[in-house]
Amino acid sequence: MHFIKKRNCSMKRTDNLKSIRKIDLSDMASLLSDFPQQCEEGVKIGQDYKLSSSLKNFTPSVILFSGLGGSAITGDLIADLVREEVKFPILTNRDYTIPNFVNEKTLVFVISYSGNTEETLSSYQEVLKRKAKIIVISSGGKLTELARSNKILPLGIPGGFPPRTALGFLFFSAFTLLQKLNLIKDRGKETKETFSSLSKLKEELSPDMPFERNQAKKIAEKLKGKIPIIYASNRLSAVAMRFQTQLAENSKQFSSRNLFPEMNHNEIMGWNNPISSLKKFLVVFLKDAGDFPRVKSRMKITQSLIADYPAGILELNTRGESVLSRNFSLLYLCDWISFYLAICNQIDPTPVERITLLKKKLKNL
């Protein structure tokens, strides 16, 4: 009876538009609803950007994305998407410094949505010294100023968004540039399918869609009061990371993630103690039709081996034909789940006070 009572409370809260607006004071719901359109705008921004002549016919030995938080995930998503296509590594750098291999044969995307991320500003200066090819993506700030002073045309995107909600601009502009540079194959057909899928999901997952027909609301209700443990294959590593960070920033809820097959070589043994704490965990498997066959088998066996320990096990599957559409369909679902979990937790999903406070304290050092 107690479980049913809690469930009904969550159902009423996520279906009550007035209640949602009282909690979602910064209107994160609208930003999520606008995501499909934002992705389309990101493509146009990339298409309209005038590439430097030094980038034409340039084949890098490595592509490096340098950024933090919502600005960095673009590199991870692109690496997952083209891992079986490109013949050079695509890596993401989240630090004040850059790897020693960066040189004139490296293409570096320096991304800071605000343009004021101190780690990214620091790494940008190092990239300049190494004489790497540079593409700067930002909405303004110090990074844009520095790029212009160094005669680098920044790719400008609209400002005024929380960085994590600007992914459509950041990802699709960079993804489009890689196609323009002929570093990855044309993804026009896959992009069109992705936009169509996201538009459909927007309707299925919106606050107007009632609980009984809204997958995101149902999953959020199950996650309330639990510690999500996210498992995925390497194909969905970036989507898993995005889900974890969205749970942290939007839902203000702690979670953990690991990947297959690696977790089968260590973490699987952790499902023993402390037993009382394990019952507070809820496992979420992120699955894709393109997962390696042996990985699929490992996931299935792992579920059976740990089934008695967590509070429950959920499966979330990608949908669509292309890898781009599949990955973004699941990412968008997870974004909405994090939103509804914030509503269940009765906390505004937009503010990130602790991050803001940390930055203020750093400035005072």
Tab-separated table of C-alpha atoms in Angstrom:
chain	number	residue	atom	x	y	z
A	1	MET	CA	0.000	0.000	0.000
A	2	HIS	CA	2.805	2.408	0.846
A	3	PHE	CA	4.461	1.866	-2.572
A	4	ILE	CA	1.176	2.487	-4.381
A	5	LYS	CA	0.609	5.664	-2.426
A	6	LYS	CA	4.010	7.042	-3.426
A	7	ARG	CA	3.418	6.057	-7.036
A	8	ASN	CA	0.081	7.866	-7.208
A	9	CYS	CA	1.641	10.979	-5.724
A	10	SER	CA	4.319	10.993	-8.436
A	11	MET	CA	1.747	10.311	-11.143
A	12	LYS	CA	-0.344	13.275	-10.072
A	13	ARG	CA	2.663	15.577	-9.837
A	14	THR	CA	4.073	14.813	-13.300
A	15	ASP	CA	0.616	15.039	-14.893
A	16	ASN	CA	-0.303	18.299	-13.134
A	17	LEU	CA	0.864	21.068	-15.473
A	18	LYS	CA	0.252	23.727	-12.833
A	19	SER	CA	2.358	21.800	-10.328
A	20	ILE	CA	5.127	21.350	-12.928
A	21	ARG	CA	5.225	25.091	-13.625
A	22	LYS	CA	5.491	25.851	-9.904
A	23	ILE	CA	8.570	23.643	-9.648
A	24	ASP	CA	10.069	24.326	-13.090
A	25	LEU	CA	10.440	28.049	-12.458
A	26	SER	CA	13.076	28.495	-15.159
A	27	ASP	CA	10.988	26.617	-17.747
A	28	MET	CA	13.345	23.748	-18.560
A	29	ALA	CA	10.332	22.015	-20.136
A	30	SER	CA	10.270	24.535	-22.975
A	31	LEU	CA	13.988	24.133	-23.594
A	32	LEU	CA	13.570	20.363	-23.852
A	33	SER	CA	10.568	20.762	-26.140
A	34	ASP	CA	12.591	23.048	-28.416
A	35	PHE	CA	15.461	20.564	-28.717
A	36	PRO	CA	14.417	19.077	-32.113
A	37	GLN	CA	14.236	22.559	-33.635
A	38	GLN	CA	17.531	23.514	-32.011
A	39	CYS	CA	19.200	20.530	-33.672
A	40	GLU	CA	17.983	21.710	-37.068
A	41	GLU	CA	19.321	25.197	-36.346
A	42	GLY	CA	22.662	23.645	-35.379
A	43	VAL	CA	22.968	22.100	-38.837
A	44	LYS	CA	22.244	25.449	-40.497
A	45	ILE	CA	24.825	27.203	-38.313
A	46	GLY	CA	27.412	24.652	-39.405
A	47	GLN	CA	26.442	24.968	-43.059
A	48	ASP	CA	26.695	28.771	-42.961
A	49	TYR	CA	30.090	28.858	-41.256
A	50	LYS	CA	32.959	29.882	-43.531
A	51	LEU	CA	35.810	27.439	-43.056
A	52	SER	CA	39.386	28.661	-43.040
A	53	SER	CA	41.294	27.906	-46.239
A	54	SER	CA	43.934	26.159	-44.111
A	55	LEU	CA	41.354	23.533	-43.159
A	56	LYS	CA	40.410	22.595	-46.700
A	57	ASN	CA	42.018	19.356	-47.885
A	58	PHE	CA	43.526	18.944	-44.412
A	59	THR	CA	43.574	15.394	-43.052
A	60	PRO	CA	44.350	15.361	-39.326
A	61	SER	CA	46.255	12.662	-37.504
A	62	VAL	CA	43.932	13.223	-34.530
A	63	ILE	CA	40.768	15.212	-33.827
A	64	LEU	CA	40.605	16.596	-30.307
A	65	PHE	CA	37.573	18.197	-28.689
A	66	SER	CA	38.595	20.406	-25.777
A	67	GLY	CA	35.887	21.527	-23.363
A	68	LEU	CA	34.034	20.796	-20.143
A	69	GLY	CA	30.548	19.764	-19.120
A	70	GLY	CA	27.801	20.302	-21.650
A	71	SER	CA	30.346	21.679	-24.122
A	72	ALA	CA	32.517	18.542	-24.043
A	73	ILE	CA	29.899	15.857	-24.618
A	74	THR	CA	29.788	16.743	-28.337
A	75	GLY	CA	33.182	15.121	-28.849
A	76	ASP	CA	32.137	11.959	-27.040
A	77	LEU	CA	28.927	11.649	-29.050
A	78	ILE	CA	30.735	12.133	-32.357
A	79	ALA	CA	33.415	9.593	-31.431
A	80	ASP	CA	30.738	6.985	-30.654
A	81	LEU	CA	28.951	7.659	-33.937
A	82	VAL	CA	31.911	7.399	-36.302
A	83	ARG	CA	34.158	4.949	-34.440
A	84	GLU	CA	33.794	2.320	-37.150
A	85	GLU	CA	34.289	4.796	-40.006
A	86	VAL	CA	37.261	7.099	-39.378
A	87	LYS	CA	40.899	6.045	-39.516
A	88	PHE	CA	42.095	8.583	-36.955
A	89	PRO	CA	41.225	8.862	-33.246
A	90	ILE	CA	38.629	11.328	-32.012
A	91	LEU	CA	39.281	12.226	-28.393
A	92	THR	CA	37.876	14.593	-25.771
A	93	ASN	CA	40.062	16.678	-23.485
A	94	ARG	CA	38.584	17.906	-20.195
A	95	ASP	CA	41.452	19.748	-18.547
A	96	TYR	CA	43.516	22.912	-18.222
A	97	THR	CA	46.269	21.272	-20.271
A	98	ILE	CA	46.317	19.255	-23.486
A	99	PRO	CA	47.980	15.938	-24.386
A	100	ASN	CA	51.571	16.024	-25.579
A	101	PHE	CA	50.654	14.538	-28.973
A	102	VAL	CA	48.836	17.718	-30.069
A	103	ASN	CA	50.765	19.354	-32.927
A	104	GLU	CA	50.330	20.959	-36.339
A	105	LYS	CA	48.729	17.750	-37.631
A	106	THR	CA	45.959	17.884	-35.023
A	107	LEU	CA	42.501	19.393	-35.543
A	108	VAL	CA	41.204	20.810	-32.278
A	109	PHE	CA	37.622	21.874	-31.625
A	110	VAL	CA	37.800	24.283	-28.687
A	111	ILE	CA	34.281	24.481	-27.296
A	112	SER	CA	32.981	26.621	-24.453
A	113	TYR	CA	29.316	27.543	-24.616
A	114	SER	CA	29.748	30.552	-22.347
A	115	GLY	CA	33.191	31.347	-23.684
A	116	ASN	CA	34.447	31.810	-20.144
A	117	THR	CA	35.235	28.267	-18.978
A	118	GLU	CA	38.614	28.678	-17.306
A	119	GLU	CA	39.903	25.194	-18.117
A	120	THR	CA	39.026	25.637	-21.789
A	121	LEU	CA	40.628	29.080	-21.954
A	122	SER	CA	43.798	27.575	-20.513
A	123	SER	CA	43.856	24.659	-22.954
A	124	TYR	CA	43.164	27.034	-25.860
A	125	GLN	CA	46.379	28.893	-25.148
A	126	GLU	CA	48.321	25.628	-25.235
A	127	VAL	CA	46.687	24.582	-28.505
A	128	LEU	CA	47.844	27.865	-30.055
A	129	LYS	CA	51.428	27.219	-28.991
A	130	ARG	CA	51.347	23.764	-30.597
A	131	LYS	CA	50.221	25.299	-33.924
A	132	ALA	CA	47.303	22.896	-34.259
A	133	LYS	CA	44.417	23.623	-36.606
A	134	ILE	CA	41.657	25.209	-34.494
A	135	ILE	CA	37.889	25.562	-34.716
A	136	VAL	CA	36.330	27.603	-31.900
A	137	ILE	CA	32.656	27.142	-31.027
A	138	SER	CA	31.074	29.489	-28.488
A	139	SER	CA	28.228	31.904	-27.839
A	140	GLY	CA	30.646	34.696	-26.898
A	141	GLY	CA	32.758	35.524	-23.851
A	142	LYS	CA	36.527	35.617	-23.515
A	143	LEU	CA	37.110	32.668	-25.853
A	144	THR	CA	35.425	34.470	-28.743
A	145	GLU	CA	37.498	37.580	-28.037
A	146	LEU	CA	40.729	35.582	-27.964
A	147	ALA	CA	39.887	33.721	-31.161
A	148	ARG	CA	39.218	36.931	-33.053
A	149	SER	CA	42.428	38.497	-31.736
A	150	ASN	CA	44.260	35.422	-33.061
A	151	LYS	CA	42.528	35.813	-36.453
A	152	ILE	CA	40.412	32.679	-35.930
A	153	LEU	CA	36.801	33.052	-37.008
A	154	PRO	CA	34.688	31.634	-34.170
A	155	LEU	CA	31.579	29.649	-34.964
A	156	GLY	CA	28.965	31.574	-33.020
A	157	ILE	CA	25.872	29.961	-31.561
A	158	PRO	CA	22.905	31.563	-29.768
A	159	GLY	CA	23.548	32.518	-26.137
A	160	GLY	CA	21.367	32.660	-23.043
A	161	PHE	CA	20.868	28.928	-22.516
A	162	PRO	CA	22.122	26.706	-19.713
A	163	PRO	CA	25.107	25.032	-21.450
A	164	ARG	CA	23.665	21.519	-21.152
A	165	THR	CA	20.538	22.630	-23.031
A	166	ALA	CA	22.551	23.957	-25.991
A	167	LEU	CA	23.615	20.503	-27.175
A	168	GLY	CA	21.622	20.778	-30.408
A	169	PHE	CA	23.606	23.865	-31.429
A	170	LEU	CA	26.959	22.498	-30.269
A	171	PHE	CA	26.741	18.959	-31.610
A	172	PHE	CA	25.083	19.497	-34.962
A	173	SER	CA	27.199	22.504	-35.895
A	174	ALA	CA	30.417	20.524	-35.221
A	175	PHE	CA	29.008	17.384	-36.851
A	176	THR	CA	28.101	19.391	-39.941
A	177	LEU	CA	31.588	20.912	-40.142
A	178	LEU	CA	33.193	17.460	-40.112
A	179	GLN	CA	31.012	16.536	-43.084
A	180	LYS	CA	31.895	19.765	-44.909
A	181	LEU	CA	35.578	18.961	-44.380
A	182	ASN	CA	34.985	15.449	-45.816
A	183	LEU	CA	36.421	13.948	-42.641
A	184	ILE	CA	33.281	11.859	-42.176
A	185	LYS	CA	30.735	10.727	-44.744
A	186	ASP	CA	27.642	12.766	-45.520
A	187	ARG	CA	24.893	12.179	-42.967
A	188	GLY	CA	22.047	14.050	-44.669
A	189	LYS	CA	19.666	11.080	-44.771
A	190	GLU	CA	20.480	10.008	-41.203
A	191	THR	CA	20.088	13.583	-39.950
A	192	LYS	CA	16.663	13.887	-41.537
A	193	GLU	CA	15.583	10.636	-39.884
A	194	THR	CA	16.930	11.874	-36.543
A	195	PHE	CA	14.949	15.110	-36.705
A	196	SER	CA	11.789	13.195	-37.559
A	197	SER	CA	12.336	10.809	-34.641
A	198	LEU	CA	13.028	13.640	-32.197
A	199	SER	CA	9.871	15.469	-33.286
A	200	LYS	CA	7.780	12.376	-32.616
A	201	LEU	CA	9.428	11.860	-29.242
A	202	LYS	CA	8.745	15.484	-28.346
A	203	GLU	CA	5.024	14.753	-28.557
A	204	GLU	CA	5.288	11.406	-26.750
A	205	LEU	CA	7.321	12.749	-23.832
A	206	SER	CA	5.903	16.252	-23.345
A	207	PRO	CA	4.210	17.263	-20.070
A	208	ASP	CA	0.866	17.189	-21.911
A	209	MET	CA	1.201	13.443	-22.488
A	210	PRO	CA	-0.360	11.639	-19.477
A	211	PHE	CA	1.621	9.336	-17.227
A	212	GLU	CA	0.142	6.102	-18.556
A	213	ARG	CA	1.356	6.908	-22.091
A	214	ASN	CA	4.553	8.775	-21.196
A	215	GLN	CA	7.634	6.560	-20.915
A	216	ALA	CA	9.801	9.297	-19.393
A	217	LYS	CA	7.303	9.953	-16.594
A	218	LYS	CA	7.052	6.255	-15.806
A	219	ILE	CA	10.823	5.773	-15.603
A	220	ALA	CA	11.260	8.923	-13.469
A	221	GLU	CA	8.675	7.627	-11.011
A	222	LYS	CA	10.601	4.358	-10.666
A	223	LEU	CA	13.889	6.195	-10.128
A	224	LYS	CA	12.562	8.454	-7.380
A	225	GLY	CA	14.252	7.678	-4.083
A	226	LYS	CA	16.686	5.253	-5.739
A	227	ILE	CA	20.335	5.501	-6.845
A	228	PRO	CA	20.455	4.838	-10.602
A	229	ILE	CA	23.223	2.526	-11.787
A	230	ILE	CA	23.613	3.030	-15.529
A	231	TYR	CA	25.065	0.276	-17.707
A	232	ALA	CA	25.662	0.449	-21.456
A	233	SER	CA	27.943	-0.814	-24.202
A	234	ASN	CA	30.817	1.262	-25.541
A	235	ARG	CA	28.554	2.195	-28.457
A	236	LEU	CA	26.392	4.187	-26.033
A	237	SER	CA	29.126	5.419	-23.714
A	238	ALA	CA	28.425	9.095	-24.451
A	239	VAL	CA	24.670	8.656	-24.050
A	240	ALA	CA	25.296	6.961	-20.695
A	241	MET	CA	27.532	9.842	-19.622
A	242	ARG	CA	24.937	12.370	-20.730
A	243	PHE	CA	22.250	10.539	-18.738
A	244	GLN	CA	24.404	10.559	-15.608
A	245	THR	CA	25.245	14.251	-15.890
A	246	GLN	CA	21.619	15.181	-16.608
A	247	LEU	CA	20.513	13.288	-13.511
A	248	ALA	CA	23.076	15.270	-11.526
A	249	GLU	CA	22.333	18.731	-12.944
A	250	ASN	CA	18.604	18.484	-13.639
A	251	SER	CA	17.355	15.976	-11.058
A	252	LYS	CA	20.010	16.873	-8.442
A	253	GLN	CA	20.367	13.121	-7.940
A	254	PHE	CA	23.463	10.962	-7.593
A	255	SER	CA	24.018	8.068	-9.993
A	256	SER	CA	26.773	5.807	-11.294
A	257	ARG	CA	27.658	4.364	-14.696
A	258	ASN	CA	29.878	1.695	-16.198
A	259	LEU	CA	30.333	0.040	-19.568
A	260	PHE	CA	30.267	-3.455	-21.051
A	261	PRO	CA	32.309	-5.530	-21.369
A	262	GLU	CA	34.630	-3.791	-18.851
A	263	MET	CA	32.249	-4.054	-15.880
A	264	ASN	CA	32.252	-7.844	-16.293
A	265	HIS	CA	35.930	-7.818	-15.333
A	266	ASN	CA	35.535	-5.972	-12.025
A	267	GLU	CA	32.342	-4.189	-10.959
A	268	ILE	CA	30.157	-7.269	-11.256
A	269	MET	CA	31.852	-8.568	-8.090
A	270	GLY	CA	30.745	-5.463	-6.204
A	271	TRP	CA	27.167	-6.707	-6.254
A	272	ASN	CA	27.576	-8.396	-2.896
A	273	ASN	CA	27.986	-5.789	-0.178
A	274	PRO	CA	26.683	-3.891	1.629
A	275	ILE	CA	23.426	-5.722	0.963
A	276	SER	CA	21.213	-3.102	2.615
A	277	SER	CA	22.683	-0.338	0.439
A	278	LEU	CA	22.398	-2.365	-2.763
A	279	LYS	CA	18.635	-2.432	-2.262
A	280	LYS	CA	18.615	1.328	-2.799
A	281	PHE	CA	20.130	0.924	-6.279
A	282	LEU	CA	18.048	0.686	-9.445
A	283	VAL	CA	19.896	-0.608	-12.489
A	284	VAL	CA	19.208	0.956	-15.889
A	285	PHE	CA	20.516	-0.910	-18.940
A	286	LEU	CA	20.859	1.236	-22.051
A	287	LYS	CA	20.646	-1.047	-25.066
A	288	ASP	CA	21.091	-0.700	-28.816
A	289	ALA	CA	20.318	-3.078	-31.655
A	290	GLY	CA	23.861	-2.568	-32.881
A	291	ASP	CA	25.512	-3.777	-29.681
A	292	PHE	CA	28.132	-6.463	-30.327
A	293	PRO	CA	26.497	-9.929	-30.067
A	294	ARG	CA	28.736	-11.067	-27.217
A	295	VAL	CA	28.018	-7.839	-25.365
A	296	LYS	CA	24.301	-8.542	-25.673
A	297	SER	CA	24.918	-11.979	-24.166
A	298	ARG	CA	26.999	-10.483	-21.368
A	299	MET	CA	24.239	-8.025	-20.508
A	300	LYS	CA	21.625	-10.751	-20.374
A	301	ILE	CA	23.765	-13.007	-18.180
A	302	THR	CA	24.771	-10.105	-15.924
A	303	GLN	CA	21.120	-9.195	-15.364
A	304	SER	CA	20.403	-12.717	-14.171
A	305	LEU	CA	23.459	-12.795	-11.897
A	306	ILE	CA	22.705	-9.531	-10.068
A	307	ALA	CA	18.885	-9.617	-10.189
A	308	ASP	CA	18.433	-10.384	-6.476
A	309	TYR	CA	20.463	-7.422	-5.232
A	310	PRO	CA	19.131	-4.070	-6.551
A	311	ALA	CA	15.653	-2.612	-6.053
A	312	GLY	CA	14.956	-3.359	-9.697
A	313	ILE	CA	16.329	-3.522	-13.235
A	314	LEU	CA	15.091	-1.449	-16.170
A	315	GLU	CA	15.922	-1.558	-19.871
A	316	LEU	CA	15.885	1.474	-22.151
A	317	ASN	CA	16.298	0.810	-25.866
A	318	THR	CA	17.274	3.014	-28.762
A	319	ARG	CA	14.877	3.381	-31.658
A	320	GLY	CA	15.396	4.193	-35.305
A	321	GLU	CA	17.399	2.940	-38.274
A	322	SER	CA	20.620	4.959	-38.323
A	323	VAL	CA	23.103	5.097	-35.458
A	324	LEU	CA	22.611	8.873	-35.255
A	325	SER	CA	18.846	8.521	-34.865
A	326	ARG	CA	19.160	5.656	-32.394
A	327	ASN	CA	21.646	7.423	-30.151
A	328	PHE	CA	19.773	10.707	-30.106
A	329	SER	CA	16.399	9.062	-29.525
A	330	LEU	CA	17.728	7.511	-26.327
A	331	LEU	CA	19.569	10.679	-25.303
A	332	TYR	CA	16.369	12.715	-25.673
A	333	LEU	CA	14.381	10.182	-23.655
A	334	CYS	CA	16.973	10.325	-20.879
A	335	ASP	CA	16.893	14.128	-20.871
A	336	TRP	CA	13.139	14.051	-20.303
A	337	ILE	CA	13.516	11.400	-17.588
A	338	SER	CA	15.920	13.694	-15.729
A	339	PHE	CA	13.385	16.517	-16.009
A	340	TYR	CA	10.480	14.506	-14.600
A	341	LEU	CA	12.688	13.133	-11.841
A	342	ALA	CA	13.406	16.741	-10.852
A	343	ILE	CA	9.651	17.313	-10.685
A	344	CYS	CA	9.257	14.175	-8.547
A	345	ASN	CA	12.058	15.474	-6.314
A	346	GLN	CA	10.257	18.834	-6.207
A	347	ILE	CA	13.310	20.801	-7.296
A	348	ASP	CA	13.785	23.295	-10.144
A	349	PRO	CA	15.841	21.436	-12.774
A	350	THR	CA	17.639	24.511	-14.158
A	351	PRO	CA	19.681	26.163	-11.333
A	352	VAL	CA	23.058	24.628	-10.477
A	353	GLU	CA	23.856	26.607	-7.332
A	354	ARG	CA	26.740	24.431	-6.146
A	355	ILE	CA	28.548	24.790	-9.490
A	356	THR	CA	28.013	28.558	-9.364
A	357	LEU	CA	29.264	28.723	-5.778
A	358	LEU	CA	32.346	26.678	-6.669
A	359	LYS	CA	33.231	29.109	-9.458
A	360	LYS	CA	32.851	32.072	-7.098
A	361	LYS	CA	35.132	30.476	-4.529
A	362	LEU	CA	37.748	29.744	-7.201
A	363	LYS	CA	37.709	33.389	-8.263
A	364	ASN	CA	38.473	34.434	-4.697
A	365	LEU	CA	41.616	32.294	-4.460
